[in-house]
């Protein structure tokens, strides 16, 4: 490859071909050596849904909330190489200081759920909802959303939430206003509101494609407006999966993430965030049987870590989150090389104006973690 081609690829965010020629051992050795060289100047947070080949190099692994907390607390790292998806890297950038740079090893590592709400749709929705309900609504956004939506929420008196603190955030929101607009995951919003006692009949759906409120009944009764978005991974756990397990192995406990549908969460034995699921499995009796409804890299890790327990995926033909999986050894090494060579690629930087309001939403979330 010519030098020109090399720089073209770097600019376009595509990994240079040369990385594809390296063996796993070569990549691992170089990552170890760069980590030693950079020491505390480098911090690699890794989400639990990352592949094993990547998570082995994470300085800390955690769920969305834990990783946001760790980034906010880290002052010494000049380079934060985020092994996760784009909204997590944006959050890290918003919560860290100006001298700290955040990188996402593969810019294609987005989140299909976060993509289901953009700021233009959100502005249109807000205008329509204001006309219907006046000043009675506070917006909440799952942290799985763009920085622009977090800024919108921060500006309008609302907050971000994660699956770990969704319940306390929804309770908090009801101390602020009579109604909540919950973006972009209808399932987390519905499951959380239901668990704190809001009846399903008092929940409406906002359809961002048709710019329309979906609700049958008197709109005065609406307490929660759920954005019509979902996680394309967790929607693959179905009622049929649960029925199959109940019939074949009634002693297998079923635990699912609240990004699953209300029907699935309602039929499961337990539900909770990624961290909640990990803690439940860790604390379970040896010999106990589990079916887990969450991302497959994590389920496989739990299967290998807890060989004294019988663990399966709730859906036997489940695959990992494709965008989380975009981060691999080659991209991690490419990112680290670019830092050492002072030709940084794939930096994630939220503009100051957006960050100013987004941080308000995130700080409200961190205050109730
Ligand atoms: P948590 O890390 O908050 O459990 O979220 C799961 C998820 O889907 C991350 O993208
Ligand atoms: Fe997004 Fe779902 Fe993947 Fe999480 S698991 S990054 S919510 S698509």
mmCIF file of N, CA, C and O in Angstrom, residues 167-266:
data_model
loop_
_atom_site.group_PDB
_atom_site.id
_atom_site.type_symbol
_atom_site.label_atom_id
_atom_site.label_comp_id
_atom_site.label_asym_id
_atom_site.label_seq_id
_atom_site.Cartn_x
_atom_site.Cartn_y
_atom_site.Cartn_z
ATOM 1 N N UNK A 167 -35.223 3.070 37.742
ATOM 2 C CA UNK A 167 -36.338 3.177 38.678
ATOM 3 C C UNK A 167 -36.262 4.464 39.504
ATOM 4 O O UNK A 167 -37.240 5.212 39.597
ATOM 5 N N UNK A 168 -35.083 4.719 40.067
ATOM 6 C CA UNK A 168 -35.012 5.927 40.905
ATOM 7 C C UNK A 168 -35.129 7.179 40.039
ATOM 8 O O UNK A 168 -35.663 8.201 40.481
ATOM 9 N N UNK A 169 -34.683 7.121 38.776
ATOM 10 C CA UNK A 169 -34.801 8.296 37.911
ATOM 11 C C UNK A 169 -36.264 8.561 37.521
ATOM 12 O O UNK A 169 -36.692 9.711 37.445
ATOM 13 N N UNK A 170 -37.013 7.495 37.262
ATOM 14 C CA UNK A 170 -38.422 7.698 36.898
ATOM 15 C C UNK A 170 -39.184 8.258 38.115
ATOM 16 O O UNK A 170 -39.995 9.178 37.989
ATOM 17 N N UNK A 171 -38.853 7.727 39.299
ATOM 18 C CA UNK A 171 -39.507 8.267 40.516
ATOM 19 C C UNK A 171 -39.164 9.752 40.668
ATOM 20 O O UNK A 171 -40.016 10.574 40.980
ATOM 21 N N UNK A 172 -37.881 10.067 40.443
ATOM 22 C CA UNK A 172 -37.451 11.472 40.547
ATOM 23 C C UNK A 172 -38.218 12.334 39.544
ATOM 24 O O UNK A 172 -38.700 13.415 39.876
ATOM 25 N N UNK A 173 -38.342 11.820 38.308
ATOM 26 C CA UNK A 173 -39.003 12.608 37.256
ATOM 27 C C UNK A 173 -40.440 12.956 37.656
ATOM 28 O O UNK A 173 -40.917 14.061 37.401
ATOM 29 N N UNK A 174 -41.109 12.001 38.327
ATOM 30 C CA UNK A 174 -42.489 12.285 38.754
ATOM 31 C C UNK A 174 -42.543 13.317 39.890
ATOM 32 O O UNK A 174 -43.610 13.850 40.174
ATOM 33 N N UNK A 175 -41.413 13.577 40.534
ATOM 34 C CA UNK A 175 -41.422 14.681 41.513
ATOM 35 C C UNK A 175 -41.284 16.029 40.790
ATOM 36 O O UNK A 175 -41.527 17.079 41.372
ATOM 37 N N UNK A 176 -40.866 15.978 39.519
ATOM 38 C CA UNK A 176 -40.657 17.215 38.758
ATOM 39 C C UNK A 176 -41.917 17.640 37.993
ATOM 40 O O UNK A 176 -42.269 18.805 37.971
ATOM 41 N N UNK A 177 -42.528 16.667 37.343
ATOM 42 C CA UNK A 177 -43.715 16.965 36.509
ATOM 43 C C UNK A 177 -44.694 15.805 36.593
ATOM 44 O O UNK A 177 -44.382 14.727 37.093
ATOM 45 N N UNK A 178 -45.856 16.063 36.032
ATOM 46 C CA UNK A 178 -46.954 15.088 36.050
ATOM 47 C C UNK A 178 -46.746 13.923 35.079
ATOM 48 O O UNK A 178 -47.249 12.827 35.257
ATOM 49 N N UNK A 179 -46.036 14.220 33.973
ATOM 50 C CA UNK A 179 -45.848 13.221 32.902
ATOM 51 C C UNK A 179 -44.388 13.120 32.501
ATOM 52 O O UNK A 179 -43.635 14.084 32.648
ATOM 53 N N UNK A 180 -44.072 11.934 31.911
ATOM 54 C CA UNK A 180 -42.689 11.720 31.450
ATOM 55 C C UNK A 180 -42.695 11.373 29.973
ATOM 56 O O UNK A 180 -43.522 10.571 29.524
ATOM 57 N N UNK A 181 -41.744 11.955 29.239
ATOM 58 C CA UNK A 181 -41.447 11.453 27.882
ATOM 59 C C UNK A 181 -40.172 10.640 28.034
ATOM 60 O O UNK A 181 -39.156 11.162 28.507
ATOM 61 N N UNK A 182 -40.215 9.356 27.692
ATOM 62 C CA UNK A 182 -39.062 8.472 27.887
ATOM 63 C C UNK A 182 -38.504 8.063 26.518
ATOM 64 O O UNK A 182 -39.176 7.396 25.735
ATOM 65 N N UNK A 183 -37.241 8.453 26.265
ATOM 66 C CA UNK A 183 -36.572 8.130 24.994
ATOM 67 C C UNK A 183 -35.403 7.181 25.237
ATOM 68 O O UNK A 183 -34.829 7.226 26.316
ATOM 69 N N UNK A 184 -34.836 6.487 24.261
ATOM 70 C CA UNK A 184 -35.517 6.097 23.039
ATOM 71 C C UNK A 184 -36.048 4.666 23.165
ATOM 72 O O UNK A 184 -36.565 4.132 22.200
ATOM 73 N N UNK A 185 -35.891 4.043 24.353
ATOM 74 C CA UNK A 185 -36.260 2.626 24.483
ATOM 75 C C UNK A 185 -37.626 2.464 25.139
ATOM 76 O O UNK A 185 -37.763 2.605 26.361
ATOM 77 N N UNK A 186 -38.616 2.125 24.318
ATOM 78 C CA UNK A 186 -39.958 1.964 24.890
ATOM 79 C C UNK A 186 -39.986 0.868 25.960
ATOM 80 O O UNK A 186 -40.722 0.972 26.941
ATOM 81 N N UNK A 187 -39.171 -0.177 25.795
ATOM 82 C CA UNK A 187 -39.262 -1.301 26.737
ATOM 83 C C UNK A 187 -38.712 -0.947 28.118
ATOM 84 O O UNK A 187 -39.351 -1.221 29.123
ATOM 85 N N UNK A 188 -37.532 -0.323 28.148
ATOM 86 C CA UNK A 188 -37.001 0.067 29.456
ATOM 87 C C UNK A 188 -37.969 1.052 30.129
ATOM 88 O O UNK A 188 -38.248 0.957 31.332
ATOM 89 N N UNK A 189 -38.503 1.981 29.340
ATOM 90 C CA UNK A 189 -39.440 2.957 29.893
ATOM 91 C C UNK A 189 -40.689 2.268 30.436
ATOM 92 O O UNK A 189 -41.126 2.534 31.559
ATOM 93 N N UNK A 190 -41.252 1.363 29.645
ATOM 94 C CA UNK A 190 -42.496 0.691 30.055
ATOM 95 C C UNK A 190 -42.262 -0.204 31.272
ATOM 96 O O UNK A 190 -43.011 -0.159 32.250
ATOM 97 N N UNK A 191 -41.193 -1.001 31.212
ATOM 98 C CA UNK A 191 -40.910 -1.921 32.323
ATOM 99 C C UNK A 191 -40.663 -1.163 33.620
ATOM 100 O O UNK A 191 -41.138 -1.555 34.689
ATOM 101 N N UNK A 192 -39.936 -0.064 33.516
ATOM 102 C CA UNK A 192 -39.592 0.687 34.729
ATOM 103 C C UNK A 192 -40.837 1.360 35.309
ATOM 104 O O UNK A 192 -41.100 1.270 36.518
ATOM 105 N N UNK A 193 -41.598 2.010 34.439
ATOM 106 C CA UNK A 193 -42.797 2.703 34.932
ATOM 107 C C UNK A 193 -43.772 1.690 35.533
ATOM 108 O O UNK A 193 -44.365 1.923 36.594
ATOM 109 N N UNK A 194 -43.915 0.549 34.870
ATOM 110 C CA UNK A 194 -44.835 -0.491 35.367
ATOM 111 C C UNK A 194 -44.384 -0.966 36.751
ATOM 112 O O UNK A 194 -45.188 -1.139 37.665
ATOM 113 N N UNK A 195 -43.053 -1.170 36.880
ATOM 114 C CA UNK A 195 -42.545 -1.672 38.161
ATOM 115 C C UNK A 195 -42.755 -0.689 39.313
ATOM 116 O O UNK A 195 -42.852 -1.094 40.457
ATOM 117 N N UNK A 196 -42.852 0.605 38.998
ATOM 118 C CA UNK A 196 -43.112 1.541 40.108
ATOM 119 C C UNK A 196 -44.611 1.849 40.243
ATOM 120 O O UNK A 196 -45.013 2.748 40.971
ATOM 121 N N UNK A 197 -45.431 1.123 39.491
ATOM 122 C CA UNK A 197 -46.877 1.217 39.724
ATOM 123 C C UNK A 197 -47.686 1.979 38.693
ATOM 124 O O UNK A 197 -48.887 2.194 38.908
ATOM 125 N N UNK A 198 -47.094 2.419 37.607
ATOM 126 C CA UNK A 198 -47.901 3.105 36.578
ATOM 127 C C UNK A 198 -48.606 2.029 35.743
ATOM 128 O O UNK A 198 -47.947 1.160 35.175
ATOM 129 N N UNK A 199 -49.937 2.055 35.661
ATOM 130 C CA UNK A 199 -50.635 1.030 34.867
ATOM 131 C C UNK A 199 -50.347 1.197 33.374
ATOM 132 O O UNK A 199 -50.150 2.315 32.896
ATOM 133 N N UNK A 200 -50.342 0.065 32.663
ATOM 134 C CA UNK A 200 -50.047 0.095 31.222
ATOM 135 C C UNK A 200 -51.023 1.011 30.474
ATOM 136 O O UNK A 200 -50.665 1.645 29.489
ATOM 137 N N UNK A 201 -52.271 1.083 30.980
ATOM 138 C CA UNK A 201 -53.273 1.916 30.292
ATOM 139 C C UNK A 201 -52.925 3.404 30.367
ATOM 140 O O UNK A 201 -53.532 4.224 29.676
ATOM 141 N N UNK A 202 -51.982 3.757 31.248
ATOM 142 C CA UNK A 202 -51.624 5.177 31.337
ATOM 143 C C UNK A 202 -50.332 5.482 30.576
ATOM 144 O O UNK A 202 -49.692 6.500 30.786
ATOM 145 N N UNK A 203 -49.946 4.545 29.707
ATOM 146 C CA UNK A 203 -48.727 4.755 28.906
ATOM 147 C C UNK A 203 -49.098 4.852 27.431
ATOM 148 O O UNK A 203 -49.813 3.993 26.911
ATOM 149 N N UNK A 204 -48.593 5.893 26.789
ATOM 150 C CA UNK A 204 -48.820 6.078 25.350
ATOM 151 C C UNK A 204 -47.504 5.862 24.614
ATOM 152 O O UNK A 204 -46.443 5.765 25.235
ATOM 153 N N UNK A 205 -47.590 5.781 23.299
ATOM 154 C CA UNK A 205 -46.370 5.629 22.493
ATOM 155 C C UNK A 205 -46.248 6.843 21.580
ATOM 156 O O UNK A 205 -47.249 7.289 20.993
ATOM 157 N N UNK A 206 -45.028 7.376 21.493
ATOM 158 C CA UNK A 206 -44.779 8.403 20.481
ATOM 159 C C UNK A 206 -44.118 7.726 19.289
ATOM 160 O O UNK A 206 -43.061 7.112 19.408
ATOM 161 N N UNK A 207 -44.781 7.823 18.118
ATOM 162 C CA UNK A 207 -44.239 7.228 16.894
ATOM 163 C C UNK A 207 -43.462 8.313 16.135
ATOM 164 O O UNK A 207 -44.060 9.228 15.563
ATOM 165 N N UNK A 208 -42.115 8.221 16.136
ATOM 166 C CA UNK A 208 -41.313 9.294 15.530
ATOM 167 C C UNK A 208 -41.288 9.244 14.002
ATOM 168 O O UNK A 208 -40.843 10.183 13.364
ATOM 169 N N UNK A 209 -41.748 8.149 13.430
ATOM 170 C CA UNK A 209 -41.760 8.064 11.962
ATOM 171 C C UNK A 209 -42.987 8.808 11.427
ATOM 172 O O UNK A 209 -42.903 9.608 10.498
ATOM 173 N N UNK A 210 -44.122 8.587 12.098
ATOM 174 C CA UNK A 210 -45.354 9.266 11.663
ATOM 175 C C UNK A 210 -45.611 10.560 12.437
ATOM 176 O O UNK A 210 -46.647 11.201 12.236
ATOM 177 N N UNK A 211 -44.711 10.905 13.385
ATOM 178 C CA UNK A 211 -44.923 12.080 14.244
ATOM 179 C C UNK A 211 -46.307 12.019 14.886
ATOM 180 O O UNK A 211 -47.124 12.944 14.765
ATOM 181 N N UNK A 212 -46.570 10.927 15.555
ATOM 182 C CA UNK A 212 -47.937 10.714 16.045
ATOM 183 C C UNK A 212 -47.963 10.055 17.424
ATOM 184 O O UNK A 212 -47.156 9.163 17.706
ATOM 185 N N UNK A 213 -48.916 10.492 18.248
ATOM 186 C CA UNK A 213 -49.124 9.852 19.544
ATOM 187 C C UNK A 213 -50.044 8.651 19.345
ATOM 188 O O UNK A 213 -51.120 8.798 18.762
ATOM 189 N N UNK A 214 -49.617 7.477 19.827
ATOM 190 C CA UNK A 214 -50.463 6.290 19.687
ATOM 191 C C UNK A 214 -51.075 5.992 21.058
ATOM 192 O O UNK A 214 -50.353 5.640 21.994
ATOM 193 N N UNK A 215 -52.380 6.184 21.151
ATOM 194 C CA UNK A 215 -53.044 5.968 22.436
ATOM 195 C C UNK A 215 -54.542 5.860 22.214
ATOM 196 O O UNK A 215 -55.115 6.619 21.426
ATOM 197 N N UNK A 216 -55.154 4.909 22.904
ATOM 198 C CA UNK A 216 -56.611 4.821 22.825
ATOM 199 C C UNK A 216 -57.161 5.185 24.189
ATOM 200 O O UNK A 216 -56.859 4.510 25.170
ATOM 201 N N UNK A 217 -57.921 6.229 24.256
ATOM 202 C CA UNK A 217 -58.465 6.641 25.549
ATOM 203 C C UNK A 217 -58.371 8.148 25.695
ATOM 204 O O UNK A 217 -58.036 8.871 24.745
ATOM 205 N N UNK A 218 -58.622 8.613 26.913
ATOM 206 C CA UNK A 218 -58.583 10.048 27.188
ATOM 207 C C UNK A 218 -57.134 10.445 27.453
ATOM 208 O O UNK A 218 -56.520 9.955 28.416
ATOM 209 N N UNK A 219 -56.588 11.343 26.633
ATOM 210 C CA UNK A 219 -55.149 11.639 26.767
ATOM 211 C C UNK A 219 -54.807 12.281 28.121
ATOM 212 O O UNK A 219 -53.659 12.276 28.536
ATOM 213 N N UNK A 220 -55.811 12.797 28.797
ATOM 214 C CA UNK A 220 -55.556 13.366 30.135
ATOM 215 C C UNK A 220 -55.031 12.298 31.111
ATOM 216 O O UNK A 220 -54.396 12.595 32.105
ATOM 217 N N UNK A 221 -55.350 11.013 30.803
ATOM 218 C CA UNK A 221 -54.925 9.922 31.696
ATOM 219 C C UNK A 221 -53.454 9.528 31.503
ATOM 220 O O UNK A 221 -52.908 8.750 32.294
ATOM 221 N N UNK A 222 -52.836 10.025 30.436
ATOM 222 C CA UNK A 222 -51.470 9.569 30.113
ATOM 223 C C UNK A 222 -50.459 10.072 31.153
ATOM 224 O O UNK A 222 -50.417 11.255 31.480
ATOM 225 N N UNK A 223 -49.650 9.140 31.625
ATOM 226 C CA UNK A 223 -48.596 9.486 32.596
ATOM 227 C C UNK A 223 -47.208 9.348 31.961
ATOM 228 O O UNK A 223 -46.269 10.041 32.344
ATOM 229 N N UNK A 224 -47.085 8.382 31.053
ATOM 230 C CA UNK A 224 -45.766 8.135 30.440
ATOM 231 C C UNK A 224 -45.928 8.049 28.928
ATOM 232 O O UNK A 224 -46.812 7.339 28.432
ATOM 233 N N UNK A 225 -45.071 8.777 28.217
ATOM 234 C CA UNK A 225 -45.070 8.702 26.747
ATOM 235 C C UNK A 225 -43.769 8.013 26.343
ATOM 236 O O UNK A 225 -42.679 8.503 26.646
ATOM 237 N N UNK A 226 -43.921 6.849 25.713
ATOM 238 C CA UNK A 226 -42.756 6.015 25.390
ATOM 239 C C UNK A 226 -42.350 6.222 23.936
ATOM 240 O O UNK A 226 -43.183 6.059 23.030
ATOM 241 N N UNK A 227 -41.117 6.589 23.729
ATOM 242 C CA UNK A 227 -40.594 6.720 22.356
ATOM 243 C C UNK A 227 -40.593 5.336 21.716
ATOM 244 O O UNK A 227 -40.209 4.355 22.356
ATOM 245 N N UNK A 228 -41.000 5.257 20.439
ATOM 246 C CA UNK A 228 -41.124 3.943 19.814
ATOM 247 C C UNK A 228 -39.766 3.446 19.297
ATOM 248 O O UNK A 228 -39.511 3.370 18.092
ATOM 249 N N UNK A 229 -38.883 3.130 20.223
ATOM 250 C CA UNK A 229 -37.569 2.580 19.863
ATOM 251 C C UNK A 229 -37.335 1.322 20.670
ATOM 252 O O UNK A 229 -38.048 1.056 21.641
ATOM 253 N N UNK A 230 -36.356 0.555 20.247
ATOM 254 C CA UNK A 230 -36.062 -0.697 20.973
ATOM 255 C C UNK A 230 -34.634 -1.148 20.678
ATOM 256 O O UNK A 230 -33.996 -0.639 19.762
ATOM 257 N N UNK A 231 -34.179 -2.127 21.432
ATOM 258 C CA UNK A 231 -32.859 -2.713 21.185
ATOM 259 C C UNK A 231 -33.045 -3.920 20.268
ATOM 260 O O UNK A 231 -33.815 -4.834 20.588
ATOM 261 N N UNK A 232 -32.291 -3.918 19.170
ATOM 262 C CA UNK A 232 -32.469 -5.006 18.196
ATOM 263 C C UNK A 232 -31.866 -6.319 18.684
ATOM 264 O O UNK A 232 -32.107 -7.367 18.089
ATOM 265 N N UNK A 233 -31.112 -6.277 19.761
ATOM 266 C CA UNK A 233 -30.594 -7.512 20.365
ATOM 267 C C UNK A 233 -31.650 -8.072 21.331
ATOM 268 O O UNK A 233 -32.099 -9.214 21.198
ATOM 269 N N UNK A 234 -32.063 -7.259 22.281
ATOM 270 C CA UNK A 234 -32.966 -7.764 23.327
ATOM 271 C C UNK A 234 -34.381 -8.065 22.824
ATOM 272 O O UNK A 234 -35.104 -8.823 23.462
ATOM 273 N N UNK A 235 -34.761 -7.487 21.683
ATOM 274 C CA UNK A 235 -36.104 -7.815 21.169
ATOM 275 C C UNK A 235 -36.157 -9.266 20.668
ATOM 276 O O UNK A 235 -37.220 -9.806 20.403
ATOM 277 N N UNK A 236 -34.996 -9.907 20.558
ATOM 278 C CA UNK A 236 -34.969 -11.299 20.080
ATOM 279 C C UNK A 236 -35.243 -12.330 21.172
ATOM 280 O O UNK A 236 -35.149 -13.534 20.917
ATOM 281 N N UNK A 237 -35.522 -11.869 22.375
ATOM 282 C CA UNK A 237 -35.979 -12.807 23.415
ATOM 283 C C UNK A 237 -37.506 -12.743 23.424
ATOM 284 O O UNK A 237 -38.084 -11.655 23.498
ATOM 285 N N UNK A 238 -38.127 -13.904 23.294
ATOM 286 C CA UNK A 238 -39.570 -13.907 23.059
ATOM 287 C C UNK A 238 -40.317 -14.692 24.139
ATOM 288 O O UNK A 238 -39.723 -15.485 24.888
ATOM 289 N N UNK A 239 -41.623 -14.495 24.139
ATOM 290 C CA UNK A 239 -42.497 -15.253 25.040
ATOM 291 C C UNK A 239 -42.342 -16.748 24.743
ATOM 292 O O UNK A 239 -42.312 -17.579 25.658
ATOM 293 N N UNK A 240 -42.184 -17.091 23.467
ATOM 294 C CA UNK A 240 -42.044 -18.505 23.101
ATOM 295 C C UNK A 240 -40.773 -19.108 23.742
ATOM 296 O O UNK A 240 -40.794 -20.240 24.228
ATOM 297 N N UNK A 241 -39.685 -18.323 23.763
ATOM 298 C CA UNK A 241 -38.465 -18.805 24.427
ATOM 299 C C UNK A 241 -38.758 -19.172 25.879
ATOM 300 O O UNK A 241 -38.281 -20.175 26.397
ATOM 301 N N UNK A 242 -39.558 -18.332 26.530
ATOM 302 C CA UNK A 242 -39.859 -18.565 27.952
ATOM 303 C C UNK A 242 -40.748 -19.799 28.104
ATOM 304 O O UNK A 242 -40.488 -20.679 28.926
ATOM 305 N N UNK A 243 -41.773 -19.889 27.269
ATOM 306 C CA UNK A 243 -42.688 -21.051 27.354
ATOM 307 C C UNK A 243 -41.904 -22.341 27.129
ATOM 308 O O UNK A 243 -42.060 -23.326 27.860
ATOM 309 N N UNK A 244 -41.011 -22.339 26.133
ATOM 310 C CA UNK A 244 -40.215 -23.547 25.839
ATOM 311 C C UNK A 244 -39.428 -23.995 27.073
ATOM 312 O O UNK A 244 -39.396 -25.175 27.410
ATOM 313 N N UNK A 245 -38.808 -23.038 27.747
ATOM 314 C CA UNK A 245 -38.003 -23.398 28.924
ATOM 315 C C UNK A 245 -38.893 -23.856 30.077
ATOM 316 O O UNK A 245 -38.606 -24.855 30.737
ATOM 317 N N UNK A 246 -39.989 -23.152 30.272
ATOM 318 C CA UNK A 246 -40.900 -23.539 31.366
ATOM 319 C C UNK A 246 -41.396 -24.980 31.162
ATOM 320 O O UNK A 246 -41.568 -25.723 32.112
ATOM 321 N N UNK A 247 -41.626 -25.336 29.895
ATOM 322 C CA UNK A 247 -42.137 -26.698 29.630
ATOM 323 C C UNK A 247 -41.048 -27.750 29.780
ATOM 324 O O UNK A 247 -41.260 -28.797 30.374
ATOM 325 N N UNK A 248 -39.864 -27.452 29.244
ATOM 326 C CA UNK A 248 -38.823 -28.494 29.233
ATOM 327 C C UNK A 248 -38.029 -28.541 30.540
ATOM 328 O O UNK A 248 -37.589 -29.609 30.963
ATOM 329 N N UNK A 249 -37.827 -27.404 31.170
ATOM 330 C CA UNK A 249 -37.010 -27.370 32.399
ATOM 331 C C UNK A 249 -37.604 -26.382 33.406
ATOM 332 O O UNK A 249 -37.096 -25.273 33.572
ATOM 333 N N UNK A 250 -38.668 -26.776 34.079
ATOM 334 C CA UNK A 250 -39.336 -25.823 34.981
ATOM 335 C C UNK A 250 -38.447 -25.332 36.127
ATOM 336 O O UNK A 250 -38.752 -24.304 36.738
ATOM 337 N N UNK A 251 -37.355 -26.048 36.404
ATOM 338 C CA UNK A 251 -36.480 -25.603 37.504
ATOM 339 C C UNK A 251 -35.391 -24.626 37.033
ATOM 340 O O UNK A 251 -34.537 -24.225 37.819
ATOM 341 N N UNK A 252 -35.397 -24.245 35.764
ATOM 342 C CA UNK A 252 -34.387 -23.283 35.286
ATOM 343 C C UNK A 252 -34.907 -21.865 35.509
ATOM 344 O O UNK A 252 -35.984 -21.510 35.031
ATOM 345 N N UNK A 253 -34.152 -21.063 36.267
ATOM 346 C CA UNK A 253 -34.603 -19.687 36.520
ATOM 347 C C UNK A 253 -34.307 -18.798 35.315
ATOM 348 O O UNK A 253 -33.273 -18.951 34.667
ATOM 349 N N UNK A 254 -35.216 -17.890 35.059
ATOM 350 C CA UNK A 254 -35.056 -17.023 33.877
ATOM 351 C C UNK A 254 -34.835 -15.577 34.341
ATOM 352 O O UNK A 254 -35.651 -15.026 35.087
ATOM 353 N N UNK A 255 -33.728 -15.001 33.896
ATOM 354 C CA UNK A 255 -33.421 -13.611 34.264
ATOM 355 C C UNK A 255 -33.147 -12.838 32.973
ATOM 356 O O UNK A 255 -32.422 -13.329 32.104
ATOM 357 N N UNK A 256 -33.747 -11.663 32.843
ATOM 358 C CA UNK A 256 -33.628 -10.909 31.586
ATOM 359 C C UNK A 256 -33.306 -9.438 31.849
ATOM 360 O O UNK A 256 -33.511 -8.919 32.946
ATOM 361 N N UNK A 257 -32.794 -8.795 30.803
ATOM 362 C CA UNK A 257 -32.503 -7.357 30.850
ATOM 363 C C UNK A 257 -33.807 -6.591 30.584
ATOM 364 O O UNK A 257 -34.622 -7.035 29.766
ATOM 365 N N UNK A 258 -34.016 -5.431 31.231
ATOM 366 C CA UNK A 258 -35.278 -4.696 31.007
ATOM 367 C C UNK A 258 -35.395 -4.046 29.627
ATOM 368 O O UNK A 258 -36.392 -3.368 29.362
ATOM 369 N N UNK A 259 -34.421 -4.243 28.748
ATOM 370 C CA UNK A 259 -34.600 -3.833 27.344
ATOM 371 C C UNK A 259 -35.464 -4.858 26.604
ATOM 372 O O UNK A 259 -35.821 -4.653 25.446
ATOM 373 N N UNK A 260 -35.780 -5.993 27.267
ATOM 374 C CA UNK A 260 -36.687 -6.975 26.664
ATOM 375 C C UNK A 260 -38.122 -6.440 26.790
ATOM 376 O O UNK A 260 -38.409 -5.564 27.612
ATOM 377 N N UNK A 261 -39.014 -7.039 25.999
ATOM 378 C CA UNK A 261 -40.404 -6.543 25.989
ATOM 379 C C UNK A 261 -41.074 -6.748 27.356
ATOM 380 O O UNK A 261 -40.629 -7.566 28.169
ATOM 381 N N UNK A 262 -42.167 -6.017 27.572
ATOM 382 C CA UNK A 262 -42.926 -6.126 28.835
ATOM 383 C C UNK A 262 -43.404 -7.568 29.057
ATOM 384 O O UNK A 262 -43.377 -8.090 30.163
ATOM 385 N N UNK A 263 -43.838 -8.222 27.975
ATOM 386 C CA UNK A 263 -44.360 -9.591 28.086
ATOM 387 C C UNK A 263 -43.255 -10.522 28.573
ATOM 388 O O UNK A 263 -43.464 -11.361 29.455
ATOM 389 N N UNK A 264 -42.056 -10.373 28.007
ATOM 390 C CA UNK A 264 -40.930 -11.239 28.387
ATOM 391 C C UNK A 264 -40.510 -10.948 29.834
ATOM 392 O O UNK A 264 -40.335 -11.865 30.648
ATOM 393 N N UNK A 265 -40.392 -9.673 30.168
ATOM 394 C CA UNK A 265 -39.998 -9.308 31.536
ATOM 395 C C UNK A 265 -41.058 -9.805 32.533
ATOM 396 O O UNK A 265 -40.733 -10.343 33.596
ATOM 397 N N UNK A 266 -42.329 -9.673 32.146
ATOM 398 C CA UNK A 266 -43.416 -10.103 33.033
ATOM 399 C C UNK A 266 -43.397 -11.599 33.312
ATOM 400 O O UNK A 266 -43.745 -12.031 34.408
#
